[in-house]
Coordinates of C-alpha atoms and ligand atoms in Angstrom, one line a residue:
X106 CA -9.6 -26.1 -8.2
X107 CA -11.3 -28.6 -10.4
X108 CA -9.9 -28.2 -13.9
X109 CA -13.4 -28.6 -15.4
X110 CA -14.6 -25.5 -13.6
X111 CA -14.2 -22.0 -15.0
X112 CA -12.2 -19.9 -12.6
X113 CA -14.4 -17.2 -10.9
X114 CA -13.6 -13.7 -12.2
X115 CA -13.2 -10.6 -10.1
X116 CA -14.2 -7.6 -12.1
X117 CA -13.6 -3.8 -11.7
X118 CA -16.5 -1.7 -10.4
X119 CA -16.7 1.6 -12.3
X120 CA -19.7 4.0 -12.5
X121 CA -22.0 1.6 -10.8
X122 CA -21.2 -1.5 -13.0
X123 CA -19.0 -4.5 -12.6
X124 CA -16.9 -4.4 -15.8
X125 CA -14.0 -6.3 -17.3
X126 CA -10.7 -4.5 -17.5
X127 CA -9.9 -3.1 -21.0
X128 CA -6.3 -4.4 -20.6
X129 CA -7.6 -7.9 -21.2
X130 CA -5.1 -8.9 -18.5
X131 CA -5.8 -10.7 -15.2
X132 CA -3.9 -12.0 -12.2
X133 CA -4.5 -14.8 -9.8
X134 CA -6.1 -14.4 -6.4
X135 CA -4.9 -17.3 -4.3
X136 CA -6.4 -18.7 -1.1
X137 CA -3.4 -18.5 1.4
X138 CA -4.7 -21.4 3.5
X139 CA -4.7 -23.8 0.5
X140 CA -2.6 -22.2 -2.2
X141 CA -5.5 -22.7 -4.6
X142 CA -7.0 -20.2 -7.0
X143 CA -9.9 -18.1 -5.6
X144 CA -10.4 -16.0 -8.8
X145 CA -8.9 -14.4 -11.8
X146 CA -8.7 -10.7 -11.0
X147 CA -9.1 -8.2 -13.9
X148 CA -6.1 -5.9 -14.0
X149 CA -7.1 -2.3 -14.8
X150 CA -5.4 -0.4 -17.6
X151 CA -4.6 3.3 -17.4
X152 CA -7.7 3.8 -19.4
X153 CA -9.8 2.1 -16.7
X154 CA -8.2 4.3 -14.1
X155 CA -9.2 7.3 -16.1
X156 CA -12.7 6.0 -16.5
X157 CA -13.0 5.4 -12.7
X158 CA -11.7 8.9 -11.9
X159 CA -14.0 10.5 -14.5
X160 CA -17.0 8.6 -13.1
X161 CA -16.1 9.8 -9.6
X162 CA -15.9 13.4 -10.8
X163 CA -19.2 13.2 -12.6
X164 CA -20.9 11.8 -9.5
X165 CA -19.5 14.6 -7.4
X166 CA -20.8 17.2 -9.8
X167 CA -24.0 15.3 -10.2
X168 CA -26.5 13.6 -7.8
X169 CA -24.1 12.9 -5.0
X170 CA -22.9 16.4 -4.8
X171 CA -26.5 17.7 -4.7
X172 CA -27.7 15.3 -1.9
X173 CA -28.5 16.7 1.5
X174 CA -26.4 15.6 4.4
X175 CA -29.5 13.8 5.8
X176 CA -30.1 11.9 2.5
X177 CA -26.4 11.0 2.3
X178 CA -26.0 9.8 5.8
X179 CA -29.2 7.8 5.7
X180 CA -27.8 6.1 2.6
X181 CA -24.6 5.2 4.5
X182 CA -26.6 3.7 7.3
X183 CA -28.3 1.6 4.6
X184 CA -24.9 0.5 3.3
X185 CA -24.0 -0.6 6.8
X186 CA -27.3 -2.5 7.2
X187 CA -26.8 -4.2 3.8
X188 CA -23.3 -5.3 4.8
X189 CA -24.8 -6.9 7.9
X190 CA -27.5 -8.5 5.9
X191 CA -24.9 -10.0 3.5
X192 CA -22.6 -10.9 6.4
X193 CA -22.0 -14.4 5.2
X194 CA -21.0 -13.3 1.7
X195 CA -18.5 -10.9 3.1
X196 CA -17.2 -13.4 5.6
X197 CA -16.7 -16.1 2.9
X198 CA -15.0 -13.6 0.6
X199 CA -12.7 -12.2 3.3
X200 CA -11.7 -15.7 4.5
X201 CA -11.0 -17.0 1.0
X202 CA -8.7 -14.0 0.3
X203 CA -6.9 -13.9 3.6
X204 CA -7.2 -17.4 5.1
X205 CA -8.0 -15.7 8.5
X206 CA -10.0 -17.8 10.9
X207 CA -13.8 -17.3 11.0
X208 CA -13.5 -16.3 14.6
X209 CA -11.5 -13.2 13.7
X210 CA -13.3 -12.3 10.4
X211 CA -16.7 -12.6 12.0
X212 CA -15.8 -10.6 15.2
X213 CA -13.6 -8.0 13.8
X214 CA -13.4 -7.5 10.0
X215 CA -17.0 -7.7 8.9
X216 CA -18.7 -5.9 11.8
X217 CA -16.2 -3.1 11.6
X218 CA -16.9 -2.9 7.9
X219 CA -20.5 -2.0 8.7
X220 CA -19.6 0.1 11.8
X221 CA -17.2 2.3 9.7
X222 CA -20.2 3.6 7.7
X223 CA -22.6 4.1 10.6
X224 CA -20.1 5.9 12.9
X225 CA -18.9 8.4 10.3
X226 CA -22.5 9.1 9.1
X227 CA -23.3 10.1 12.7
X228 CA -20.1 12.1 13.2
X229 CA -20.8 14.2 10.1
X230 CA -24.4 14.9 11.3
X231 CA -23.4 15.9 14.8
X232 CA -20.2 17.8 14.6
X233 CA -20.6 21.6 14.7
X234 CA -18.2 24.1 13.1
X235 CA -16.8 27.1 14.8
X236 CA -18.4 30.6 14.8
X237 CA -16.8 33.9 15.9
X238 CA -18.3 37.4 16.2
X239 CA -15.9 40.0 15.2
X240 CA -16.0 43.6 16.4
X241 CA -15.8 46.2 13.6
X242 CA -15.2 49.9 13.7
X243 CA -18.7 50.8 12.7
X244 CA -20.0 48.9 15.7
X245 CA -22.1 46.5 13.6
X246 CA -19.7 43.6 13.7
X247 CA -19.2 40.6 11.5
X248 CA -20.1 37.0 11.8
X249 CA -17.6 34.3 10.9
X250 CA -18.7 30.7 10.5
X251 CA -17.1 27.5 9.2
X252 CA -18.5 25.4 6.5
X253 CA -17.1 22.0 5.7
X254 CA -17.0 21.0 2.0
X255 CA -15.8 17.8 0.4
X256 CA -12.2 17.5 -0.8
X257 CA -13.5 16.0 -4.1
X258 CA -12.3 12.7 -5.6
X259 CA -10.4 10.7 -3.0
X260 CA -7.9 7.9 -4.0
X261 CA -8.0 5.1 -1.4
X262 CA -5.1 2.6 -1.4
X263 CA -5.6 -0.2 1.1
X264 CA -3.6 -3.2 2.3
X265 CA -4.4 -6.9 2.7
X266 CA -4.2 -7.6 6.4
X267 CA -7.7 -6.3 7.3
X268 CA -9.1 -5.7 3.8
X269 CA -12.7 -4.6 4.4
X270 CA -12.0 -3.0 7.7
X271 CA -9.2 -0.8 6.6
X272 CA -10.8 0.1 3.2
X273 CA -14.1 1.1 4.8
X274 CA -12.3 3.0 7.5
X275 CA -11.4 5.4 4.7
X276 CA -14.4 5.0 2.4
X277 CA -16.9 5.5 5.3
X278 CA -15.8 9.0 6.3
X279 CA -14.9 10.0 2.7
X280 CA -18.4 9.4 1.5
X281 CA -20.0 10.7 4.7
X282 CA -18.2 14.0 4.0
X283 CA -19.6 14.1 0.5
X284 CA -16.6 13.0 -1.5
X285 CA -16.5 10.3 -4.1
X286 CA -13.9 7.5 -4.1
X287 CA -11.7 5.4 -6.3
X288 CA -10.4 2.5 -4.4
X289 CA -7.4 0.3 -5.2
X290 CA -7.6 -2.7 -2.8
X291 CA -4.5 -4.8 -2.3
X292 CA -3.9 -7.2 -5.2
X293 CA -3.8 -10.0 -2.6
X294 CA -7.4 -9.3 -1.3
X295 CA -9.6 -7.8 -4.0
X296 CA -12.9 -9.6 -3.2
X297 CA -14.7 -7.6 -0.4
X298 CA -14.1 -4.3 -2.1
X299 CA -15.6 -5.6 -5.2
X300 CA -18.6 -7.1 -3.3
X301 CA -19.2 -3.7 -1.7
X302 CA -20.1 -2.4 -5.2
X303 CA -23.2 -4.7 -5.1
X304 CA -24.1 -3.2 -1.7
X305 CA -23.8 0.4 -3.0
X306 CA -26.1 -0.5 -5.9
X307 CA -28.6 -2.3 -3.7
X308 CA -29.1 0.7 -1.5
X309 CA -29.2 3.3 -4.3
X310 CA -25.8 5.0 -4.0
X311 CA -25.5 6.9 -7.3
X312 CA -23.2 5.4 -9.9
X313 CA -19.6 6.7 -9.7
X314 CA -19.6 7.5 -6.0
X315 CA -17.8 4.3 -5.2
X316 CA -15.4 2.8 -7.8
X317 CA -12.9 -0.1 -7.5
X318 CA -9.9 -0.8 -9.7
X319 CA -7.6 -3.8 -9.4
X320 CA -3.9 -4.1 -10.0
X321 CA -0.5 -3.6 -8.5
X322 CA 1.5 -0.7 -7.1
X323 CA 4.5 0.6 -9.1
X324 CA 4.0 1.0 -12.9
X325 CA 0.4 -0.2 -12.4
X326 CA -2.9 1.0 -11.0
X327 CA -1.5 2.2 -7.6
X328 CA 0.9 4.5 -9.3
X329 CA -1.5 5.7 -12.0
X330 CA -4.2 6.4 -9.5
X331 CA -2.0 8.4 -7.1
X332 CA -0.4 10.3 -10.0
X333 CA -3.8 11.1 -11.6
X334 CA -4.5 14.9 -11.6
X335 CA -8.2 14.2 -11.2
X336 CA -7.6 12.8 -7.7
X337 CA -7.8 15.5 -5.0
X338 CA -6.6 13.6 -2.0
X339 CA -5.0 10.3 -1.2
X340 CA -5.4 8.1 1.8
X341 CA -3.2 5.1 2.3
X342 CA -2.5 2.3 4.8
X343 CA 0.5 0.0 4.2
X344 CA 4.2 -0.1 4.2
X345 CA 6.3 3.0 4.9
X346 CA 8.3 2.7 1.7
X347 CA 5.1 2.7 -0.3
X348 CA 4.0 5.8 1.6
X349 CA 7.1 7.5 0.5
X350 CA 6.4 6.6 -3.2
X351 CA 2.8 7.8 -2.9
X352 CA 4.0 11.1 -1.3
X353 CA 6.2 11.7 -4.2
X354 CA 3.2 11.1 -6.6
X355 CA 1.0 13.4 -4.5
X356 CA 3.6 16.2 -4.6
X357 CA 2.4 16.9 -8.2
X358 CA -0.5 19.2 -7.7
X359 CA 0.3 19.6 -4.0
X360 CA -2.4 17.0 -3.0
X361 CA -2.9 16.1 0.6
X362 CA -2.2 12.7 2.0
X363 CA -3.2 10.7 5.0
X364 CA -0.9 7.8 5.9
X365 CA -1.1 5.0 8.3
X366 CA 2.1 3.1 7.9
X367 CA 4.2 0.4 9.5
X368 CA 5.2 0.0 13.1
X369 CA 7.7 -1.8 15.4
X370 CA 5.6 -1.5 18.4
X371 CA 6.8 -2.2 21.9
X372 CA 4.9 -3.8 24.7
X373 CA 5.9 -3.1 28.4
X374 CA 5.0 -5.5 31.2
X375 CA 5.7 -4.3 34.7
X376 CA 6.1 -6.8 37.6
X377 CA 2.9 -5.5 39.3
X378 CA 0.7 -6.3 36.2
X379 CA -2.2 -8.7 36.4
X380 CA -0.1 -11.6 35.2
X381 CA -2.7 -13.7 33.4
X382 CA -4.3 -10.6 31.7
X383 CA -0.8 -9.4 30.6
X384 CA 0.1 -12.8 29.1
X385 CA -3.3 -13.0 27.3
X386 CA -3.0 -9.4 26.1
X387 CA 0.6 -9.7 24.8
X388 CA -0.3 -13.0 23.1
X389 CA -3.1 -11.2 21.2
X390 CA -0.8 -8.3 20.4
X391 CA 1.9 -10.6 19.0
X392 CA -0.1 -13.4 17.3
X393 CA -3.6 -12.1 16.4
X394 CA -4.3 -12.3 12.7
X395 CA -1.0 -14.2 12.4
X396 CA 0.8 -11.1 13.5
X397 CA -0.4 -9.2 10.5
X398 CA -1.6 -6.1 12.3
X399 CA 0.3 -2.8 12.1
X400 CA -0.6 -2.2 15.8
X401 CA 0.9 -5.5 16.9
X402 CA 3.8 -6.0 19.2
X403 CA 7.0 -7.6 18.0
X404 CA 9.2 -6.6 20.9
X405 CA 8.2 -6.8 24.6
X406 CA 10.1 -5.6 27.6
X407 CA 9.2 -7.5 30.8
X408 CA 10.3 -6.4 34.3
X409 CA 13.0 -8.8 35.4
X410 CA 11.3 -10.4 38.5
X411 CA 8.6 -11.9 36.3
X412 CA 10.6 -12.4 33.1
X413 CA 11.2 -16.2 33.2
X414 CA 7.6 -16.9 34.4
X415 CA 6.3 -14.6 31.6
X416 CA 8.4 -16.3 28.9
X417 CA 7.1 -19.7 30.0
X418 CA 3.5 -18.6 30.1
X419 CA 3.6 -16.9 26.7
X420 CA 5.3 -20.0 25.3
X421 CA 2.3 -22.1 26.5
X422 CA -0.1 -19.6 24.8
X423 CA 1.9 -19.7 21.5
X424 CA 1.8 -23.5 21.5
X425 CA -1.9 -23.6 22.0
X426 CA -3.0 -22.2 18.6
X427 CA -4.9 -24.5 16.3
X428 CA -4.2 -24.4 12.5
X429 CA -6.2 -25.7 9.6
X430 CA -9.6 -24.9 8.0
X431 CA -10.2 -21.2 8.5
X432 CA -14.0 -21.9 8.4
X433 CA -13.8 -24.3 11.3
X434 CA -14.7 -22.6 14.6
X435 CA -11.8 -24.5 16.3
X436 CA -9.1 -22.9 14.2
X437 CA -7.4 -20.0 16.0
X438 CA -4.5 -19.1 13.7
X439 CA -4.5 -18.7 9.9
X440 CA -1.7 -18.6 7.4
X441 CA 0.2 -15.6 6.2
X442 CA -1.3 -13.8 3.3
X443 CA 1.0 -14.9 0.5
X444 CA 4.0 -17.0 -0.4
X445 CA 6.1 -13.8 -0.8
X446 CA 5.1 -12.6 2.7
X447 CA 5.8 -16.1 4.1
X448 CA 9.3 -16.0 2.6
X449 CA 9.8 -12.6 4.1
X450 CA 8.8 -13.8 7.6
X451 CA 10.8 -16.9 7.3
X452 CA 13.9 -14.8 6.4
X453 CA 13.5 -13.2 9.8
X454 CA 13.2 -16.6 11.4
X455 CA 16.6 -17.4 9.8
X456 CA 18.1 -14.0 10.8
X457 CA 17.1 -14.5 14.4
X458 CA 18.9 -17.9 14.4
X459 CA 22.0 -16.5 12.7
X460 CA 22.1 -13.6 15.2
X461 CA 22.1 -16.0 18.1
X462 CA 18.6 -15.8 19.4
X463 CA 17.3 -18.3 21.9
X464 CA 14.2 -19.8 20.1
X465 CA 11.8 -20.3 23.0
X466 CA 9.2 -21.8 20.6
X467 CA 8.4 -21.9 16.9
X468 CA 10.6 -20.7 14.1
X469 CA 9.2 -23.3 11.6
X470 CA 6.1 -24.6 9.9
X471 CA 3.2 -26.0 11.9
X472 CA 1.5 -29.3 11.2
X473 CA -1.6 -28.7 9.1
X474 CA -4.1 -31.1 7.6
X475 CA -3.1 -32.5 4.2
X476 CA -5.5 -30.2 2.2
X477 CA -3.7 -27.2 3.7
X478 CA -0.2 -28.3 3.0
X479 CA 0.3 -25.9 0.1
X480 CA -0.8 -22.9 2.3
X481 CA 1.5 -20.2 3.7
X482 CA 1.8 -21.3 7.3
X483 CA 4.3 -20.4 9.9
X484 CA 4.6 -21.2 13.6
X485 CA 4.0 -18.5 16.3
X486 CA 7.5 -17.8 17.4
X487 CA 9.1 -16.4 20.5
X488 CA 12.8 -15.3 20.8
X489 CA 14.9 -14.0 23.7
X490 CA 18.6 -13.0 23.9
X491 CA 19.0 -10.8 20.8
X492 CA 20.8 -7.4 21.0
X493 CA 18.6 -4.3 20.5
X494 CA 20.6 -3.7 17.2
X495 CA 19.3 -6.9 15.7
X496 CA 17.3 -6.5 12.4
X497 CA 14.6 -8.7 14.1
X498 CA 14.1 -6.0 16.7
X499 CA 14.5 -3.0 14.5
X500 CA 12.5 -3.9 11.3
X501 CA 8.8 -4.6 10.9
X502 CA 8.3 -8.3 10.2
X503 CA 4.5 -8.5 10.2
X504 CA 4.4 -12.1 11.3
X505 CA 3.4 -14.0 14.4
X506 CA 6.6 -13.5 16.3
X507 CA 7.9 -11.6 19.2
X508 CA 11.2 -10.9 21.0
X509 CA 11.1 -10.7 24.8
X510 CA 13.7 -8.8 26.8
X511 CA 14.0 -8.1 30.5
X512 CA 14.4 -4.6 32.0
X513 CA 15.1 -3.3 35.5
X514 CA 13.9 0.3 35.7
X515 CA 10.9 2.2 34.3
X516 CA 13.3 4.8 32.6
X517 CA 15.0 1.9 30.8
X518 CA 11.8 0.4 29.5
X519 CA 10.6 3.8 28.2
X520 CA 14.0 4.4 26.5
X521 CA 13.9 0.9 24.9
X522 CA 10.4 1.3 23.7
X523 CA 11.3 4.7 22.1
X524 CA 14.4 3.4 20.4
X525 CA 12.8 3.1 17.0
X526 CA 12.1 5.3 13.9
X527 CA 8.4 4.2 14.1
X528 CA 5.7 5.5 16.4
X529 CA 2.4 3.8 16.0
X530 CA 1.2 2.0 19.2
X531 CA 2.3 0.6 22.5
X532 CA 0.7 -1.7 25.1
X533 CA 1.5 -1.1 28.7
X534 CA 0.7 -3.6 31.5
X535 CA 0.7 -2.4 35.2
X536 CA -1.7 -2.1 38.1
X537 CA 0.0 1.2 39.2
X538 CA -2.3 3.9 37.8
X539 CA 0.2 6.7 38.3
X540 CA 2.8 4.8 36.4
X541 CA 0.4 3.9 33.6
X542 CA -0.4 7.6 33.0
X543 CA 3.3 8.5 33.3
X544 CA 4.6 5.9 30.9
X545 CA 1.8 6.3 28.4
X546 CA 2.6 10.0 28.2
X547 CA 6.3 9.3 27.5
X548 CA 6.1 6.7 24.7
X549 CA 6.3 8.3 21.3
X550 CA 3.3 6.8 19.6
X551 CA -0.1 7.8 18.3
X552 CA -2.0 5.1 20.4
X553 CA -1.0 4.0 23.9
X554 CA -3.1 1.1 25.3
X555 CA -2.9 0.4 29.1
X556 CA -4.0 -3.0 30.2
X557 CA -5.5 -3.6 26.8
X558 CA -4.6 -3.9 23.1
X559 CA -6.7 -3.1 20.0
X560 CA -9.5 -1.8 22.1
X561 CA -11.0 0.6 19.5
X562 CA -13.3 3.6 20.0
X563 CA -13.9 4.9 16.5
X564 CA -14.4 8.4 17.8
X565 CA -10.8 8.7 18.9
X566 CA -7.8 9.8 16.9
X567 CA -5.9 7.0 15.1
X568 CA -2.5 7.2 13.4
X569 CA 1.2 7.3 14.0
X570 CA 4.2 9.5 14.3
X571 CA 7.7 9.2 12.7
X572 CA 7.8 6.5 10.0
X573 CA 4.4 5.3 11.1
X574 CA 2.4 7.9 9.3
X575 CA 1.1 11.4 8.7
X576 CA -2.1 12.7 10.1
X577 CA -4.9 11.3 12.2
X578 CA -8.2 9.7 11.2
X579 CA -11.1 8.6 13.4
X580 CA -14.0 10.7 14.8
X581 CA -13.8 14.4 14.0
X582 CA -10.1 13.9 12.9
X583 CA -11.3 12.1 9.8
X584 CA -13.3 15.3 8.9
X585 CA -10.1 17.3 9.0
X586 CA -8.7 15.2 6.2
X587 CA -11.9 14.5 4.1
X588 CA -13.2 18.0 4.0
X589 CA -11.9 21.5 3.4
X590 CA -12.9 23.9 6.2
X591 CA -14.1 27.2 4.6
X592 CA -14.6 30.3 6.7
X593 CA -17.5 32.6 5.7
X594 CA -17.2 36.1 7.0
X595 CA -20.5 38.1 6.9
X596 CA -20.3 41.9 7.6
X597 CA -23.4 42.8 9.5
Ligands
NAI69 N1 -1.0 -2.0 7.7 C1 0.3 -2.1 7.5 O1 1.0 -1.4 8.2 C2 0.8 -3.0 6.5 C3 2.1 -3.2 6.4 N2 2.5 -4.1 5.4 C4 4.0 -4.3 5.4 O2 4.4 -4.1 4.1 C5 5.1 -5.2 3.6 C6 4.8 -5.4 2.1 O3 3.4 -5.6 1.9 P1 2.7 -5.0 0.6 O4 1.3 -5.6 0.4 O5 3.6 -5.1 -0.5 O6 2.5 -3.5 1.1 P2 2.3 -2.3 0.3 O7 2.4 -1.1 1.2 O8 3.3 -2.3 -0.8 O9 0.9 -2.4 -0.3 C7 -0.2 -1.8 0.2 C8 -1.0 -1.2 -1.0 O10 -0.3 -0.2 -1.7 C9 -0.2 -0.5 -3.1 N3 1.0 0.0 -3.6 C10 2.2 -0.5 -3.6 N4 3.1 0.3 -4.2 C11 2.4 1.4 -4.6 C12 2.8 2.6 -5.3 N5 4.1 2.9 -5.6 N6 1.8 3.5 -5.5 C13 0.6 3.3 -5.1 N7 0.2 2.2 -4.5 C14 1.1 1.2 -4.2 C15 -0.4 -2.0 -3.1 O11 -0.8 -2.4 -4.4 C16 -1.4 -2.2 -2.0 O12 -2.7 -1.9 -2.5 C17 4.6 -6.4 4.4 O13 5.5 -7.4 4.4 C18 4.3 -5.7 5.7 O14 5.5 -5.8 6.5 C19 1.7 -4.6 4.6 C20 0.3 -4.4 4.6 C21 -0.2 -3.6 5.6
LIG70 O1 -8.7 0.9 12.5 C1 -8.4 -0.2 13.2 O2 -9.1 -0.5 14.1 C2 -7.3 -1.0 12.9 C3 -6.3 -0.7 12.2 C4 -5.2 -1.6 11.9 C5 -4.3 -1.3 10.9 O3 -4.3 0.0 10.4 C6 -3.4 -2.2 10.3 O4 -3.2 -3.3 10.9 O5 -2.8 -1.9 9.3

């Protein structure tokens, strides 16, 4: 950044206003492609967290709480339309924070940011609640019916890998259900959440409905928000250990949580698969978004007759990615999100080597143009030959890397895939339909893709089992978390 230019500032968004933090503190938001400063981010104090929760409560008790479902959902459609109208602003902000290529941000992140508001506005309007007629001794009966009411103030803690997409995946249904929110975006990617404040104001969402506070996790905003007694429910996407800390915080006051946590997802490729489609699909599952997708695949089991050919074909794919300017349409792989994360991923590159892996490709730093030399780049990496006990096969790395292992029998592939404490997603490749159904039913995950990966229908359930999370969001399942279902029993 030119020393003569003032650094841009990223403010908090509380009660409908972009405001400075009362702490007087800020931290750097760095562009991971270049290592240069994007903005100075205001770091919220405990007092700012209190102010945001208070604003959210007042909005709930005020105009937002009194709005009809029709008015509220119309407003959320307007939010979606305004995101689309300001598509380029969101795109630039997301790319600057994450370094992800334009091709990904423009096809996935920003459109999903808009869709998350539309879809849940429609779900809320169209989903009925249950009714039961009860026989009573006097013969007149009683009518039971369900009413959904908002949970209240929802704390939203979101990660850096798909910042707008994952934050709105929670804010969309929370607002559609009539809640108000206080959002703490990841400290690595604060911009699009802040920009969304402008959208809320532009379409007339009342002040206090949507609030954004910036800061870190422990002993900072994340902890203060999740411990705050004014927060009625907490939704979080991120690392499993963070989920454990948030769960402890939520225990005070017995507040509900919805968690979408890490994964160590397995891919399975059978010899009868459409070979080219399987290579393409596994390449996406392993390398898309520089491997920073919780649904991604870091271990793939390939049936032995096609193993060598598959390794060679995936190697060609891995070596075909183009690095450099994320805004350039030719760039197909961006950097990792931060220096810390790059060091973590590189430590696994080193562990794979120490543990005797065959490095099929990668394991180092790619060539990038000079202006990107200070960015956080790593090569897409493929290993073979590691034992299943290896840390590389057991732990979530969250980088563009994958271990390939041959198998001989379907039973064996299922057992290998299930040998993990996580249970988020799997991707299965076969042309045998009976086998596809059989295997999908036996892998212990929340989402099983067959001959596809990351094909998302927002009406379906989404979440994980084991260390991958608690609860399901998506479609009507989001309503289960973001509302209380009240039964009204009327004696006739
Ligand atoms: N979607 C996923 O599954 C993601 C997984 N990860 C994994 O987690 C690793 C660490 O990345 P981080 O960004 O540090 O993930 P993280 O889980 O620590 O951070 C996610 C969010 O939680 C907040 N947070 C952290 N500690 C908290 C606490 N005690 N209370 C409340 N909020 C808290 C952070 O400030 C951030 O907004 C990565 O290397 C990756 O392996 C990271 C991001 C997303
Ligand atoms: O909701 C989606 O479509 C994508 C979700 C991805 C994650 O939750 C993740 O990578 O963390």
